[in-house]
Short mmCIF file of C-alpha atoms in Angstrom, two decimals:
data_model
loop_
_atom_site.label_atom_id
_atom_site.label_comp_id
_atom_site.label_asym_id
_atom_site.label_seq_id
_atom_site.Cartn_x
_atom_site.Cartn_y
_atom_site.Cartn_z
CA UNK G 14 111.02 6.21 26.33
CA UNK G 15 113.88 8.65 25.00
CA UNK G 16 116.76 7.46 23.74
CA UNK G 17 117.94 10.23 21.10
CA UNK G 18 117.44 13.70 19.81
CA UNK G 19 114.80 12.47 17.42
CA UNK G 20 112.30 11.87 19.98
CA UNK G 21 113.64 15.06 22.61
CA UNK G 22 109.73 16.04 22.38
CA UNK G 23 108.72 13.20 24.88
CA UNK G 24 110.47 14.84 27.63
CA UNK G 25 108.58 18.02 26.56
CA UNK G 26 106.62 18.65 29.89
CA UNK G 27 109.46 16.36 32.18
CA UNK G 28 111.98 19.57 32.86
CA UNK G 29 112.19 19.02 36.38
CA UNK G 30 112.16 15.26 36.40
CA UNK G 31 115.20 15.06 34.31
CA UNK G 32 116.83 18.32 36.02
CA UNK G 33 116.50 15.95 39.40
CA UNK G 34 118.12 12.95 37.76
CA UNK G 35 120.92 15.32 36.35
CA UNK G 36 121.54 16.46 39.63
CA UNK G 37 121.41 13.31 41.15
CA UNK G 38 124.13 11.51 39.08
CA UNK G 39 126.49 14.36 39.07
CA UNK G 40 129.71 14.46 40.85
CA UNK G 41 129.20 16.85 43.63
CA UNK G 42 132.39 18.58 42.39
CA UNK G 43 130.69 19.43 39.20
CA UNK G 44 127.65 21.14 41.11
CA UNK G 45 127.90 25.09 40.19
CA UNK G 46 128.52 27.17 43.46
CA UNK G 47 128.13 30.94 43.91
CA UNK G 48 127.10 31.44 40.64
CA UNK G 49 124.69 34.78 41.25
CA UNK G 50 122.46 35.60 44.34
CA UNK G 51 120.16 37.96 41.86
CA UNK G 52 118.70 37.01 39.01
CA UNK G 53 120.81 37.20 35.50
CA UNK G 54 120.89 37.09 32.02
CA UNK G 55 122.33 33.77 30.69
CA UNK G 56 124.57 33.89 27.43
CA UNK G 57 125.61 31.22 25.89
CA UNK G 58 128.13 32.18 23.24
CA UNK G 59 129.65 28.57 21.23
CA UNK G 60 132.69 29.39 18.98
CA UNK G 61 135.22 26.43 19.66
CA UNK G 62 134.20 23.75 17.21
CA UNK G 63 131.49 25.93 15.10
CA UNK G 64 132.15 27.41 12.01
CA UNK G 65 131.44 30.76 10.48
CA UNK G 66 128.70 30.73 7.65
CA UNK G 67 126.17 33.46 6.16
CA UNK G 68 123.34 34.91 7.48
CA UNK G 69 121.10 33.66 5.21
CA UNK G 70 122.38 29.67 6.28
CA UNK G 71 121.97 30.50 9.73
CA UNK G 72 118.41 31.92 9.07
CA UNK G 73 117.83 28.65 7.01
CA UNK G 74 118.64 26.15 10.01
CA UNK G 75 122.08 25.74 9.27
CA UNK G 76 122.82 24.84 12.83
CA UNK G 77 126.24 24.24 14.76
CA UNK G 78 127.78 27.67 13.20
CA UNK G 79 128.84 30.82 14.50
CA UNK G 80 126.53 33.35 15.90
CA UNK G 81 127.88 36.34 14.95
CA UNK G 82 128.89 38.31 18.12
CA UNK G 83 127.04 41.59 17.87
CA UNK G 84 124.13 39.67 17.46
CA UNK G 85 124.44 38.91 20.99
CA UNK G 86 125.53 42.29 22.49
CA UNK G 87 122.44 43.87 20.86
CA UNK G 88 119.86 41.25 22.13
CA UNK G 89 121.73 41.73 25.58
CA UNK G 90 120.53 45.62 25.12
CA UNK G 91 117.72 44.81 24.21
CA UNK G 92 116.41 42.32 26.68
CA UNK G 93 117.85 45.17 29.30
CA UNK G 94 115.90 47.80 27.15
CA UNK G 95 112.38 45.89 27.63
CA UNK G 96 112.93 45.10 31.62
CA UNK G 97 113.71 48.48 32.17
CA UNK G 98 116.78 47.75 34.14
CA UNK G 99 120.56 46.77 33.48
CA UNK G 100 120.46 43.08 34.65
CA UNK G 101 123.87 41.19 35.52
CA UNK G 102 124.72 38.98 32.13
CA UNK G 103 126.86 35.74 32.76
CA UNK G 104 128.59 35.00 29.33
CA UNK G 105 129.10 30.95 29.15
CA UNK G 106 131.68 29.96 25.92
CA UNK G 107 133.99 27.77 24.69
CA UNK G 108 136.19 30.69 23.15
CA UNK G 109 138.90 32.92 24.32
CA UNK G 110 138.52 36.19 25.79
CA UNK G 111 139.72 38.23 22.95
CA UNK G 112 136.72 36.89 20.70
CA UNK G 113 134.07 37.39 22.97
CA UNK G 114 135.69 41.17 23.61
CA UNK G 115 132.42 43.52 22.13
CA UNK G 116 129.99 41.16 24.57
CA UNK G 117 132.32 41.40 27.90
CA UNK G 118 132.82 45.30 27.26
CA UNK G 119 128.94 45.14 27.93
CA UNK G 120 128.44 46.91 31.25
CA UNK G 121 127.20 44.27 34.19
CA UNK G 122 128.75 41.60 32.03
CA UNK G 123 131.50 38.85 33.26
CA UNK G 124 132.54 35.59 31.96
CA UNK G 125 131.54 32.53 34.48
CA UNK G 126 134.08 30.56 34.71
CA UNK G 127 133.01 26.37 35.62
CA UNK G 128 135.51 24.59 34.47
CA UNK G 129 133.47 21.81 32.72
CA UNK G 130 130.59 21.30 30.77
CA UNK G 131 128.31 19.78 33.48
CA UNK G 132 129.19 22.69 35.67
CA UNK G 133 128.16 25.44 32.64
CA UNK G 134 124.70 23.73 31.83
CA UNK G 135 123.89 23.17 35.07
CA UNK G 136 124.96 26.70 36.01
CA UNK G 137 123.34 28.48 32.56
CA UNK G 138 120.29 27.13 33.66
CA UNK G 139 120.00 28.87 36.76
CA UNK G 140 119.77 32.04 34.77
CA UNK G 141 116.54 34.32 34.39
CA UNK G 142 116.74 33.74 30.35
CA UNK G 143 118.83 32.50 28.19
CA UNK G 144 120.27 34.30 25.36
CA UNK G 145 120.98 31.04 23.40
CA UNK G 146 123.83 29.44 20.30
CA UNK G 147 122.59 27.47 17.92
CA UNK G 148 123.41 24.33 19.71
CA UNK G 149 121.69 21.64 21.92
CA UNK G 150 124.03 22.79 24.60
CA UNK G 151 121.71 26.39 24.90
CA UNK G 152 118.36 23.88 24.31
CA UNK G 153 119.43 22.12 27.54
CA UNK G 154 120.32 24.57 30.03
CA UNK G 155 117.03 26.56 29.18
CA UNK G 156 114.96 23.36 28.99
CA UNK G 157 116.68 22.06 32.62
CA UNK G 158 114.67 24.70 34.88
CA UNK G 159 112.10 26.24 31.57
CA UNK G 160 113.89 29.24 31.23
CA UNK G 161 112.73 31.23 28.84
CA UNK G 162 115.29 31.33 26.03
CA UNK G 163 116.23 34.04 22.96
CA UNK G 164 117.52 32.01 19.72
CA UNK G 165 119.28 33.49 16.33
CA UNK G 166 116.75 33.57 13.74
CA UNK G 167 116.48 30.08 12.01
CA UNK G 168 118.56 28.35 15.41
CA UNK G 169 116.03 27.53 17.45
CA UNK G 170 116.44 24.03 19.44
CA UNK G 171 113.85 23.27 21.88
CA UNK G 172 112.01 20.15 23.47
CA UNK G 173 109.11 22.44 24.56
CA UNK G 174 105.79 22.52 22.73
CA UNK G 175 104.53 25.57 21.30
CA UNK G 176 100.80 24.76 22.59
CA UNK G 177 101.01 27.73 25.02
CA UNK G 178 99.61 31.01 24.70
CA UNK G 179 103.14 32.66 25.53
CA UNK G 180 106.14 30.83 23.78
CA UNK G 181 109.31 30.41 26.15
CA UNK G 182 111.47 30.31 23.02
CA UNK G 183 111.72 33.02 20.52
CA UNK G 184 113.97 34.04 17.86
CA UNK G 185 114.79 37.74 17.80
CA UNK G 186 115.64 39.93 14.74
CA UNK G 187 118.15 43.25 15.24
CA UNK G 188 116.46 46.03 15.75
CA UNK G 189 113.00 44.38 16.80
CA UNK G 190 111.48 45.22 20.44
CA UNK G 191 111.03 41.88 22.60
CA UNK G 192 107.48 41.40 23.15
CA UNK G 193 105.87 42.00 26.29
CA UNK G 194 104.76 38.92 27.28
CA UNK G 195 107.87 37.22 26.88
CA UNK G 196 109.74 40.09 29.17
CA UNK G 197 107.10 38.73 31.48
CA UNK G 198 108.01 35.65 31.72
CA UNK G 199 111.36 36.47 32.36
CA UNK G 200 109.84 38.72 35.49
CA UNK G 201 107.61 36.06 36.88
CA UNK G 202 110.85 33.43 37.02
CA UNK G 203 112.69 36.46 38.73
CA UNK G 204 109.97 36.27 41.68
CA UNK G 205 109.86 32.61 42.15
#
């Protein structure tokens, strides 16, 4: 049985059992509505109660830190760049407008606005990937429905097993190309 983060990896193949139960003991209230009729690009963006640090802690696991902010705005590109069109983004944060200002300027980009935690997981989970902070909150929503997710080098949190041929979890490095077979994945999830 689970009972903390230590053992996460028993509920490794259980995504939509525990996305029913989720559902099922949540206030109706807290349900997302209209979040997106097409498929979008997730971002999770946690500032509030995380800390700025280096780049090299953050590539060393230093987790519950600051992303920095371009580092989202260029995977946003670049996810874009590999599916060959300009998908809607849905920027989910804990942080004022003015910080998150270089990712909103993004075009096809808006802020969702829940209202609660509940509502933002359950609603960042809906999305087509995940473009993920170094925090369980990103491991969660992507986990909920296995959406595939984009992590910060060195930030990856996930309860999925890497015994599969194409990882739904990757951690992307400026300037790289997203491989193929991940943008896949993100285009079979669109058609389902």
């Amino acid at each position: 049985s689970f009972r903390n983060m230590d053992h996460a990896d028993s509920l490794s193949e259980r995504h939509v059992e525990v996305a029913e139960e989720l559902h099922s003991i949540t206030n109706a209230q807290y349900i997302p509505r209209n979040v997106s009729e097409r498929p979008f690009i997730g971002i999770h963006v946690r500032l509030g109660d995380f800390q700025q640090t280096s780049e090299s802690d953050l590539r060393s696991g230093a987790h519950c830190k600051r992303i920095p902010i371009q580092w989202y705005v260029d995977v946003l590109l670049a996810l874009r760049q590999s599916l060959g069109f300009e998908m809607e983004a849905k920027v989910f944060s804990d942080s004022e407008d003015e910080a998150l200002r270089p990712l909103l300027r993004s075009a096809a980009t808006t802020r969702y606005e829940g209202g609660s935690a509940i509502t933002d997981m359950l609603a960042l989970s809906l999305a087509s990937v995940v473009i993920a902070s170094g925090s369980a909150f990103s491991m969660w929503a992507s986990f909920l429905r296995a959406v595939p997710a984009v992590w910060y080098p060195g930030q990856q949190f996930s309860m999925r097993r890497c015994n599969a041929e194409v990882r739904r979890d990757i951690e992307w490095i400026q300037g790289e190309r997203i491989d193929n077979r991940f943008v896949q994945l993100i285009e079979q999830g669109m058609r389902c």
